[in-house]
CSV table of C-alpha atoms and ligand atoms in Angstrom, one decimal:
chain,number,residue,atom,x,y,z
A,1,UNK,CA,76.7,100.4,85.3
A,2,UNK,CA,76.6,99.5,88.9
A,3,UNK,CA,79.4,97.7,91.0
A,4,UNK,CA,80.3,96.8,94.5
A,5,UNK,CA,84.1,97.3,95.7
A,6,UNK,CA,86.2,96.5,99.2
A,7,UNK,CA,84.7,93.8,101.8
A,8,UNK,CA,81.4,92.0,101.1
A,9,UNK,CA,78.3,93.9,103.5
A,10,UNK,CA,74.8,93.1,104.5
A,11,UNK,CA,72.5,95.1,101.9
A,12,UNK,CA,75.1,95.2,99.0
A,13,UNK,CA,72.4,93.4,97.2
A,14,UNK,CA,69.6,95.4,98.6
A,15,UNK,CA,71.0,98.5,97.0
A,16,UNK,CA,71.6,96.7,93.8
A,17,UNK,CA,68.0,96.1,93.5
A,18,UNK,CA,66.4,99.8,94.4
A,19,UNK,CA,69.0,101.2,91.8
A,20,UNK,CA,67.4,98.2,89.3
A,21,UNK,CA,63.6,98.7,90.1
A,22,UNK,CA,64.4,102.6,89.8
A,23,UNK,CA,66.0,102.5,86.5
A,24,UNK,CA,63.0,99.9,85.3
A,25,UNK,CA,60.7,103.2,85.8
A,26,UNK,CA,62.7,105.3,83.4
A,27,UNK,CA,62.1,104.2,79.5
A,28,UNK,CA,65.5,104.6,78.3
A,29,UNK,CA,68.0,102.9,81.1
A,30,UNK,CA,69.4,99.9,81.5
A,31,UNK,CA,71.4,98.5,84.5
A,32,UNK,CA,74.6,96.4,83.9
A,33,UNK,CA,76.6,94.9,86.8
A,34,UNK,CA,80.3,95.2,86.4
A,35,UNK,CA,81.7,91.6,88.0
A,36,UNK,CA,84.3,92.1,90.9
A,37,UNK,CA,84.6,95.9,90.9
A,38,UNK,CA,85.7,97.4,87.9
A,39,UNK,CA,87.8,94.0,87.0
A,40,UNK,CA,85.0,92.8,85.2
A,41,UNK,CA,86.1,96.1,82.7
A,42,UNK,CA,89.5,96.0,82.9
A,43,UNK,CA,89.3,91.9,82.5
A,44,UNK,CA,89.5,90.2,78.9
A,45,UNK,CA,86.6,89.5,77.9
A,46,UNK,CA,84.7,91.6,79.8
A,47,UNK,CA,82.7,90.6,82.6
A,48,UNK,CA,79.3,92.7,83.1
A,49,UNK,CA,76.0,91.2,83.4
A,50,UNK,CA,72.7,92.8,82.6
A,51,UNK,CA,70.5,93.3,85.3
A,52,UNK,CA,66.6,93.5,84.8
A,53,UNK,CA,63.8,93.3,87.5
A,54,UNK,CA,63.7,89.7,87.5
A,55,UNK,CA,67.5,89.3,88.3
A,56,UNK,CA,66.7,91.3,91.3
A,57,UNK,CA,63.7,90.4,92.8
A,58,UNK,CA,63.8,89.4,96.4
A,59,UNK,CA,67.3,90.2,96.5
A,60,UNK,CA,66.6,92.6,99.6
A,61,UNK,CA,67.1,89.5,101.5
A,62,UNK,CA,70.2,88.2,100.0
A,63,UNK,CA,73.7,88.9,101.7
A,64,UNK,CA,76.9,88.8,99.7
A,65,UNK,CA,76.5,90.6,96.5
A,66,UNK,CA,75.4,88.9,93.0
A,67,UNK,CA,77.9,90.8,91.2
A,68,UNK,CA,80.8,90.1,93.4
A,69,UNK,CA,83.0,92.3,94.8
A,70,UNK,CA,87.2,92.4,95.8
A,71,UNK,CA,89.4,94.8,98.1
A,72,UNK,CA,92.5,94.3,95.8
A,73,UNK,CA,93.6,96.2,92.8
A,74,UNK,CA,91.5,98.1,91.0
A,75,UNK,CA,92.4,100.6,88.1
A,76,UNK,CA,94.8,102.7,89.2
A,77,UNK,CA,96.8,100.0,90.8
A,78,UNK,CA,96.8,97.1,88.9
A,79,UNK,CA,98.6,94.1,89.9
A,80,UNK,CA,101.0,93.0,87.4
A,81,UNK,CA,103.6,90.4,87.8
A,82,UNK,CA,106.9,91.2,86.5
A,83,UNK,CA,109.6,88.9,85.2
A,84,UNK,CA,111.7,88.1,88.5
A,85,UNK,CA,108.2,87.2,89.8
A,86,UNK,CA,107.5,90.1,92.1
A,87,UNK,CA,104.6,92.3,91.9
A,88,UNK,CA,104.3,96.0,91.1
A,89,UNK,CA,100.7,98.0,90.1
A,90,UNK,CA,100.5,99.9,86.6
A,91,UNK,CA,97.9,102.4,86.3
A,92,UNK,CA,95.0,101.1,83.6
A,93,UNK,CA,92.2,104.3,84.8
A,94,UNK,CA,93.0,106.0,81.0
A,95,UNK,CA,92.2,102.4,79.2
A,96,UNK,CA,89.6,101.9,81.4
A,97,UNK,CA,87.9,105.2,80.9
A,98,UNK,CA,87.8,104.5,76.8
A,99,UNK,CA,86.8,101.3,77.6
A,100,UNK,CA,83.5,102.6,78.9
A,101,UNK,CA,82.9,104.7,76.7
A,102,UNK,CA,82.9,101.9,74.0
A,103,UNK,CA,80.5,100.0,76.1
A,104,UNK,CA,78.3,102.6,75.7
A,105,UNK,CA,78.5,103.0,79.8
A,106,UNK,CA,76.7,106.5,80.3
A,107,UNK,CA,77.0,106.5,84.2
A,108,UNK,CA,78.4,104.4,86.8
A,109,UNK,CA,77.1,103.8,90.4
A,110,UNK,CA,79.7,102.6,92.7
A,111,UNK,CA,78.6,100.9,96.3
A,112,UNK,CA,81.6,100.8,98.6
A,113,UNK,CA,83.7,102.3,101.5
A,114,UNK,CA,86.6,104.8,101.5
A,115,UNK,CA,88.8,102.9,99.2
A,116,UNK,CA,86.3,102.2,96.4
A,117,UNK,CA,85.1,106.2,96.9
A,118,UNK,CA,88.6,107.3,96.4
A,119,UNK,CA,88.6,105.3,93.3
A,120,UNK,CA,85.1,107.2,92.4
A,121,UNK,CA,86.9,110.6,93.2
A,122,UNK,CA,89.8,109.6,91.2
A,123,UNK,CA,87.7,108.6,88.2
A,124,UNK,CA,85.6,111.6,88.3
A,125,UNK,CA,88.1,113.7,88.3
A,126,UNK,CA,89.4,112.3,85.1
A,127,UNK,CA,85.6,112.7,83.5
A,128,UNK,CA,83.9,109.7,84.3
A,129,UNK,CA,79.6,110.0,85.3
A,130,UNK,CA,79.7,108.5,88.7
A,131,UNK,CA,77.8,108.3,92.0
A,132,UNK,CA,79.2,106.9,95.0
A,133,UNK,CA,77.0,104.6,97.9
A,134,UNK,CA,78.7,104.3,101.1
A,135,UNK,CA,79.0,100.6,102.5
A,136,UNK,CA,80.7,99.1,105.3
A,137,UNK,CA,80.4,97.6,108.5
A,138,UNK,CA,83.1,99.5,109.9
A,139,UNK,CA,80.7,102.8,109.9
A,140,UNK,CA,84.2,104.6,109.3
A,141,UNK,CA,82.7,106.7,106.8
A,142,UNK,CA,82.2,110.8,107.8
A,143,UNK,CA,79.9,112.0,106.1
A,144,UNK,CA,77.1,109.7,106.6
A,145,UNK,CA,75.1,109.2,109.7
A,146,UNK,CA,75.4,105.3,109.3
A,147,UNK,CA,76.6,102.9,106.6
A,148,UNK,CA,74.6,100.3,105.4
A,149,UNK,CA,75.7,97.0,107.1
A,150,UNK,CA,76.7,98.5,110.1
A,151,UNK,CA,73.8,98.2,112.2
A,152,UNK,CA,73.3,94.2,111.2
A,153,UNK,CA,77.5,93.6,112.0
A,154,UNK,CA,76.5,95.2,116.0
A,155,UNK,CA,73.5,92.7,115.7
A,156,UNK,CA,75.6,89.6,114.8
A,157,UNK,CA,77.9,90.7,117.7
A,158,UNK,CA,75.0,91.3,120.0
A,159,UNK,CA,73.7,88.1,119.4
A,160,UNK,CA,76.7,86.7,120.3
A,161,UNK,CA,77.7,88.4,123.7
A,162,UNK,CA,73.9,87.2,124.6
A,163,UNK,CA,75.2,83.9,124.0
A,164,UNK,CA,78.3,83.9,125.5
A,165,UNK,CA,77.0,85.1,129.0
A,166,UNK,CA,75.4,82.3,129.6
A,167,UNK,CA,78.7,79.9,129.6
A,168,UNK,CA,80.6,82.5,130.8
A,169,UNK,CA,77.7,82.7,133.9
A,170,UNK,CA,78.0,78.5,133.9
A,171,UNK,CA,82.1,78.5,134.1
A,172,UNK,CA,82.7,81.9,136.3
A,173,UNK,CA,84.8,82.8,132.9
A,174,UNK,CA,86.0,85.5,131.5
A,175,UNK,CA,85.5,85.7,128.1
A,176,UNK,CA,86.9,88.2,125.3
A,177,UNK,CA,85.1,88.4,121.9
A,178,UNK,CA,86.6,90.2,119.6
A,179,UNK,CA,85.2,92.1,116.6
A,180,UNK,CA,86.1,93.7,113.4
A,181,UNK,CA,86.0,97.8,112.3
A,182,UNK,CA,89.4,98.5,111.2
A,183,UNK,CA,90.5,101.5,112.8
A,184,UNK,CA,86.9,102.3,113.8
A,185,UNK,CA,85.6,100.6,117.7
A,186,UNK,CA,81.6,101.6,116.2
A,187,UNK,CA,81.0,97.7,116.3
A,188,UNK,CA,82.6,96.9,119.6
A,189,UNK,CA,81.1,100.1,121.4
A,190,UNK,CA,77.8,99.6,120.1
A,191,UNK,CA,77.8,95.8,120.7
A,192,UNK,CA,78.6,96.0,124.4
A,193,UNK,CA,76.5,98.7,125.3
A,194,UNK,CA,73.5,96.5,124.0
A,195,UNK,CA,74.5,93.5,125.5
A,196,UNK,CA,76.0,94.6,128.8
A,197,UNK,CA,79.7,93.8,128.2
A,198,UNK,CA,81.9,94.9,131.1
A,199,UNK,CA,84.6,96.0,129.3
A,200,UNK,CA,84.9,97.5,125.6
A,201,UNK,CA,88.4,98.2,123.8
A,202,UNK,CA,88.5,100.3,121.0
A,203,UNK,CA,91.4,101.7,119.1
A,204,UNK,CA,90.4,105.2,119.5
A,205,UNK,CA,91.1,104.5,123.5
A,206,UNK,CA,94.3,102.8,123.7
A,207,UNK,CA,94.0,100.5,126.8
A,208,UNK,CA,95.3,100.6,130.4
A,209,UNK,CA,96.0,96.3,131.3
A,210,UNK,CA,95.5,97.3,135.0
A,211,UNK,CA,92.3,99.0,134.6
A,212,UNK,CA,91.3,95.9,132.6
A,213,UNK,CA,92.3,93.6,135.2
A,214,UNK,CA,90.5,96.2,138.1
A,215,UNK,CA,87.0,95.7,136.2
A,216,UNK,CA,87.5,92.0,136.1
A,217,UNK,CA,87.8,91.7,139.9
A,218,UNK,CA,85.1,93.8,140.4
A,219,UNK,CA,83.2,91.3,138.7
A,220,UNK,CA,83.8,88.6,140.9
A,221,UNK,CA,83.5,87.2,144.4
A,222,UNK,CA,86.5,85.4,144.9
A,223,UNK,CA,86.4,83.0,142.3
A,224,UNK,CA,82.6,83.1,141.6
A,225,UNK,CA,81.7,85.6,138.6
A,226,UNK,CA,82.1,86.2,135.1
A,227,UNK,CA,82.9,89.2,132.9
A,228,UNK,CA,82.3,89.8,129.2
A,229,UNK,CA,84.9,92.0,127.0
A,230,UNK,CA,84.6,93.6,124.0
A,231,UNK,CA,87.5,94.0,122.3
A,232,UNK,CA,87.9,95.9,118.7
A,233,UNK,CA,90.2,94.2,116.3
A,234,UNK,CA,92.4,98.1,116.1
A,235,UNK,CA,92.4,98.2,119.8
A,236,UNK,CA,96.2,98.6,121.5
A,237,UNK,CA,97.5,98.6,124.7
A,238,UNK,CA,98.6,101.9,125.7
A,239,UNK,CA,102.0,102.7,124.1
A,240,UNK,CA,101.4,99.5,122.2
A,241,UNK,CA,100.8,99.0,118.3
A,242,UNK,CA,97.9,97.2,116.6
A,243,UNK,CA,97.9,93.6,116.2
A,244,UNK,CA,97.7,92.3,112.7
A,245,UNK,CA,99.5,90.2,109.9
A,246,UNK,CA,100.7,91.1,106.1
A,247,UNK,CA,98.7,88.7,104.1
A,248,UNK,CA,101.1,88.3,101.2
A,249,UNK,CA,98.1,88.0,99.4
A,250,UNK,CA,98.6,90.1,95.5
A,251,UNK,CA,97.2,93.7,95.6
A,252,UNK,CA,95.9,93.5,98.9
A,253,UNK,CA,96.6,96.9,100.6
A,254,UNK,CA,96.0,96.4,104.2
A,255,UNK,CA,97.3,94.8,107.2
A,256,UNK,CA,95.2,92.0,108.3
A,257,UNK,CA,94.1,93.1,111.8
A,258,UNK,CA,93.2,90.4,114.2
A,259,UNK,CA,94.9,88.4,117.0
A,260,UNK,CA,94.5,91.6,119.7
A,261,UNK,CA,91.8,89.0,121.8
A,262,UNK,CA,94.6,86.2,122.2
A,263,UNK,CA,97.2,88.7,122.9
A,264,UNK,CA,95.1,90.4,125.5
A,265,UNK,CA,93.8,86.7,127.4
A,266,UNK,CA,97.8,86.3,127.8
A,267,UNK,CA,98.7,89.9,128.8
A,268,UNK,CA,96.0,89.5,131.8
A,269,UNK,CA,97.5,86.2,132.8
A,270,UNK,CA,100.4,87.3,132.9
A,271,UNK,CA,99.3,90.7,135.0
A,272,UNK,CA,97.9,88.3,137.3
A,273,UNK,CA,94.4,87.2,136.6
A,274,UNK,CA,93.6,83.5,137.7
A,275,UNK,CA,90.2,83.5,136.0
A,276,UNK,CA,89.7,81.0,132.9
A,277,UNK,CA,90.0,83.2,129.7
A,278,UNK,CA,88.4,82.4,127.1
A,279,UNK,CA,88.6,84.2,123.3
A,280,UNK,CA,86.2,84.1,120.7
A,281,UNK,CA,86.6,86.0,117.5
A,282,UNK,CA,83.2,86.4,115.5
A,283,UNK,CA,85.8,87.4,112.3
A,284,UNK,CA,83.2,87.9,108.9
A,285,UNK,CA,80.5,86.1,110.3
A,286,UNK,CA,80.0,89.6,110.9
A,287,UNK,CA,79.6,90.1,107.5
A,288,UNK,CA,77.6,87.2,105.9
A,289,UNK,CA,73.9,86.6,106.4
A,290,UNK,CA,70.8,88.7,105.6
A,291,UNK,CA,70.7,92.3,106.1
A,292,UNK,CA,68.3,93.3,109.6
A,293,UNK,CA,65.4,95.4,108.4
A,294,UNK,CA,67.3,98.6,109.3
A,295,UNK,CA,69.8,98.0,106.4
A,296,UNK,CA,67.7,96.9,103.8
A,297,UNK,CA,65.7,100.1,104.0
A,298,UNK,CA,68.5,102.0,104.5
A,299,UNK,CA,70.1,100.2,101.5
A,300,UNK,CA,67.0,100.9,99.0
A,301,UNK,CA,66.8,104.6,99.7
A,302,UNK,CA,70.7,104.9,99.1
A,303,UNK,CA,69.7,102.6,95.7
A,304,UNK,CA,67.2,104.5,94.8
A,305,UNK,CA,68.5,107.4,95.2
A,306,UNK,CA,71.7,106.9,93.4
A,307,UNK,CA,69.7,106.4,90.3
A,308,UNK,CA,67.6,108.9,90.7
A,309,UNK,CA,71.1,111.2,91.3
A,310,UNK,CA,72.4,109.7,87.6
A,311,UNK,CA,69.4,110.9,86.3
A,312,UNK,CA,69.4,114.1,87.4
A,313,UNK,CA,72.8,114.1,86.4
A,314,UNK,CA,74.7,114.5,90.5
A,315,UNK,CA,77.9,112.9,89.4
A,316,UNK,CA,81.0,113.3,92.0
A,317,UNK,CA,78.4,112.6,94.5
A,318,UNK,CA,78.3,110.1,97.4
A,319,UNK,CA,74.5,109.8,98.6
A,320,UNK,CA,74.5,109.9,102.3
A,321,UNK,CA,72.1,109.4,105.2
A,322,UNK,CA,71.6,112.7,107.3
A,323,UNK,CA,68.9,112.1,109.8
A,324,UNK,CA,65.9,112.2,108.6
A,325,UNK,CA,67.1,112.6,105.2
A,326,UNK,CA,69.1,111.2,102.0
A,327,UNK,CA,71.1,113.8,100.3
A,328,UNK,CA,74.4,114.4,98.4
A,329,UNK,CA,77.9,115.1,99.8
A,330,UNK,CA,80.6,115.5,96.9
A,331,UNK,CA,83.4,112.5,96.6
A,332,UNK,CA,85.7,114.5,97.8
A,333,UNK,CA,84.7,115.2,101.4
A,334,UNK,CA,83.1,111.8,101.7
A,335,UNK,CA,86.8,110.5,101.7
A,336,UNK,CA,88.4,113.5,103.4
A,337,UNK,CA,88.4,112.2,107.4
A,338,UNK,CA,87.4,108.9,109.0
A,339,UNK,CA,84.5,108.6,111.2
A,340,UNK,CA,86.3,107.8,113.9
A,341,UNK,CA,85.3,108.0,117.5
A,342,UNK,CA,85.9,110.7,119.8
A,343,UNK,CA,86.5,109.9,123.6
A,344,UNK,CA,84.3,112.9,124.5
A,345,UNK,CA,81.7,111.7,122.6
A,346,UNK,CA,77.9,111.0,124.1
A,347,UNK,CA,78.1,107.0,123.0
A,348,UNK,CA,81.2,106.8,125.3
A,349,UNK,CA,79.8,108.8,128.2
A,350,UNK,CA,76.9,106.4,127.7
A,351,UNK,CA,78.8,103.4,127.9
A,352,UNK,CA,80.7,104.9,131.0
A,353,UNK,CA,77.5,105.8,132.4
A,354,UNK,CA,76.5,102.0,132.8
A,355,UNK,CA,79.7,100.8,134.1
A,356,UNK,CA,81.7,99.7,131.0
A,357,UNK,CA,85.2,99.8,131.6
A,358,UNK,CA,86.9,101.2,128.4
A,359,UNK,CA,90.8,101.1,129.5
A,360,UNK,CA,91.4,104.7,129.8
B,401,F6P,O1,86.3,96.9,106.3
B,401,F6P,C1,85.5,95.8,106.5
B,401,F6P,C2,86.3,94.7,107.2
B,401,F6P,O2,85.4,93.6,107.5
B,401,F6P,C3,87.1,95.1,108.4
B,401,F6P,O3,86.2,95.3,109.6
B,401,F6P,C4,88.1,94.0,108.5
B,401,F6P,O4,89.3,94.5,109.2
B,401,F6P,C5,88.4,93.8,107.1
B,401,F6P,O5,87.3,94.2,106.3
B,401,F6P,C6,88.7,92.3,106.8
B,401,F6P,O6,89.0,92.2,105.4
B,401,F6P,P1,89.2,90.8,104.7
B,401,F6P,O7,87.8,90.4,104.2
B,401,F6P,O8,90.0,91.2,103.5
B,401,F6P,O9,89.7,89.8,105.6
């Protein structure tokens, strides 16, 4: 059984399909899809959906995911709506577990990022045949070189700082675009190195408004100029906090970052800068959309070799992407640390190195 858990990513479907056309070259495998996680098992009726080679074909292409995915709940924290009407979370792993079993489920291959691997550690740990693939845009995962979906998010946002130069250019603006990673800045510090940004925020490098403002003058002559940030949706201020939102939304477990690029256009007006600000926040267009070539490769050899890790029977497993190779890291350290970045790191220096301003 194969599901996808957390956020939607670029190649969730890509991976589907190698795990599919892998299986179709054993006799005795089939592939279901679990709908929505593992809510399509803990759901009455059931929701799974076999898949066979012509339910995936060309699905390399396809973003989204065909089986559907969700970043609320899950087994061991159900929602469940009690009689006052608030909410509280029950755990349903053990029914889940037998349920399985009476499906006849002999392995389970579950595509997602830290969250939906600590639910694969969890389940392992209570006996369950499974094999995690790491997804996520974010990159925030440690034991993998890259994520799928990752290197298509910094393309989206590449695309769009190409774009926004040029009005910025036409207007002398300064423009702030801000883009997602959670905690993580590997979008926004990838994206501005490849398209030039002046300035890149991240939250591992909380932010210094007056060295913000400094880079911005540089940028112009008097009032002619124009100067592209980068801002990461975790970035603060130093001695500030991230900027975000509770969604009130049932089961959801996060706060919902976003709003940092608005809040920064008003903290430079108010340190002083005359400039037009403009804020654009790409949001989960960074998300949507077909894979670039780099993650649908990627995204079949983690497929691929997921199956090929149920049947040589690697369960507890996360397959991972170690330069040049595919290979196993257990559950447990997949999920350990975040891949965060460090501000001694090469990609930083890099950035420095061209002139990008990164608040510190
Ligand atoms: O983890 C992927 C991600 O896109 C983050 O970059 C972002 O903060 C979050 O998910 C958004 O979640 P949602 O789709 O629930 O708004």
């Amino acid at each position: 059984m194969v599901l996808t858990g957390g956020g939607d990513c670029p190649g969730l479907n890509a991976v589907i399909r190698g795990i599919v056309k892998r299986a179709s070259q054993e006799n005795d495998w089939e592939v279901v899809g679990c709908i929505e996680s593992f809510n399509g098992v803990l759901r009455e009726p059931t929701e799974i959906e076999i898949l066979d080679e012509k339910r995936v074909e060309g699905l390399q292409i396809q973003g989204g995911t065909i089986i559907g995915t969700t970043n609320k709940g899950g087994p061991f924290a159900w929602p469940v709506k009690q009689n006052d009407g608030t909410w509280t979370t029950v755990d349903r792993s053990d029914e889940m577990l037998r349920k399985l079993q009476y499906l006849g489920i002999d392995a389970v291959i579950n595509i997602g990022g830290d969250g939906s691997q600590r639910i694969s550690l969890g389940l392992y740990n209570k006996g369950l045949n499974i094999v995690g693939v790491p997804k996520t845009i974010d990159n925030d995962l440690s034991m993998t070189d890259y994520t799928f979906g990752f290197q298509t998010a910094v393309q989206i946002c590449t695309d769009a700082i190409d774009k926004l130069v040029t009005t910025a250019a036409s207007h002398n603006r300064v423009f702030i675009m801000e883009v997602m990673g959670r905690d993580a800045g590997w979008i926004a510090l990838h994206s501005a190195i490849a398209g030039g940004a002046d300035i890149c925020l991240i939250p591992e490098i909380p932010y210094d408004i007056n060295k913000v403002k400094a880079k911005i003058e540089q940028r112009y002559n008097k009032r002619r100029g124009y100067c592209i940030i980068v801002v990461a949706e975790g970035a603060m201020p130093k001695g500030g906090t991230v900027t975000g939102t509770e969604t009130g939304e049932v089961g959801y477990q996060h706060v919902k970052l976003g709003g940092v690029g608005e809040q920064l256009a008003a903290d430079l007006k108010e340190a002083g800068v005359e400039h037009d600000i403009r804020c654009t926040i790409l949001g989960h267009l960074q998300r949507g959309g077909t894979p670039i070539a780099f993650d649908r490769v990627l995204a079949t050899e983690f497929g691929v070799r997921a199956m090929e890790f149920v049947l040589e029977g690697r369960f507890g497993q996360m397959v991972a992407y170690h330069h040049p190779d595919i290979v196993g890291v257990s559950l447990e350290e997949a999920v350990r640390t975040p891949h965060l970045i460090d501000p001694n790191e090469r990609l930083v220096h890099t950035a420095k190195g061209v002139g990008i301003e990164m608040g510190d």
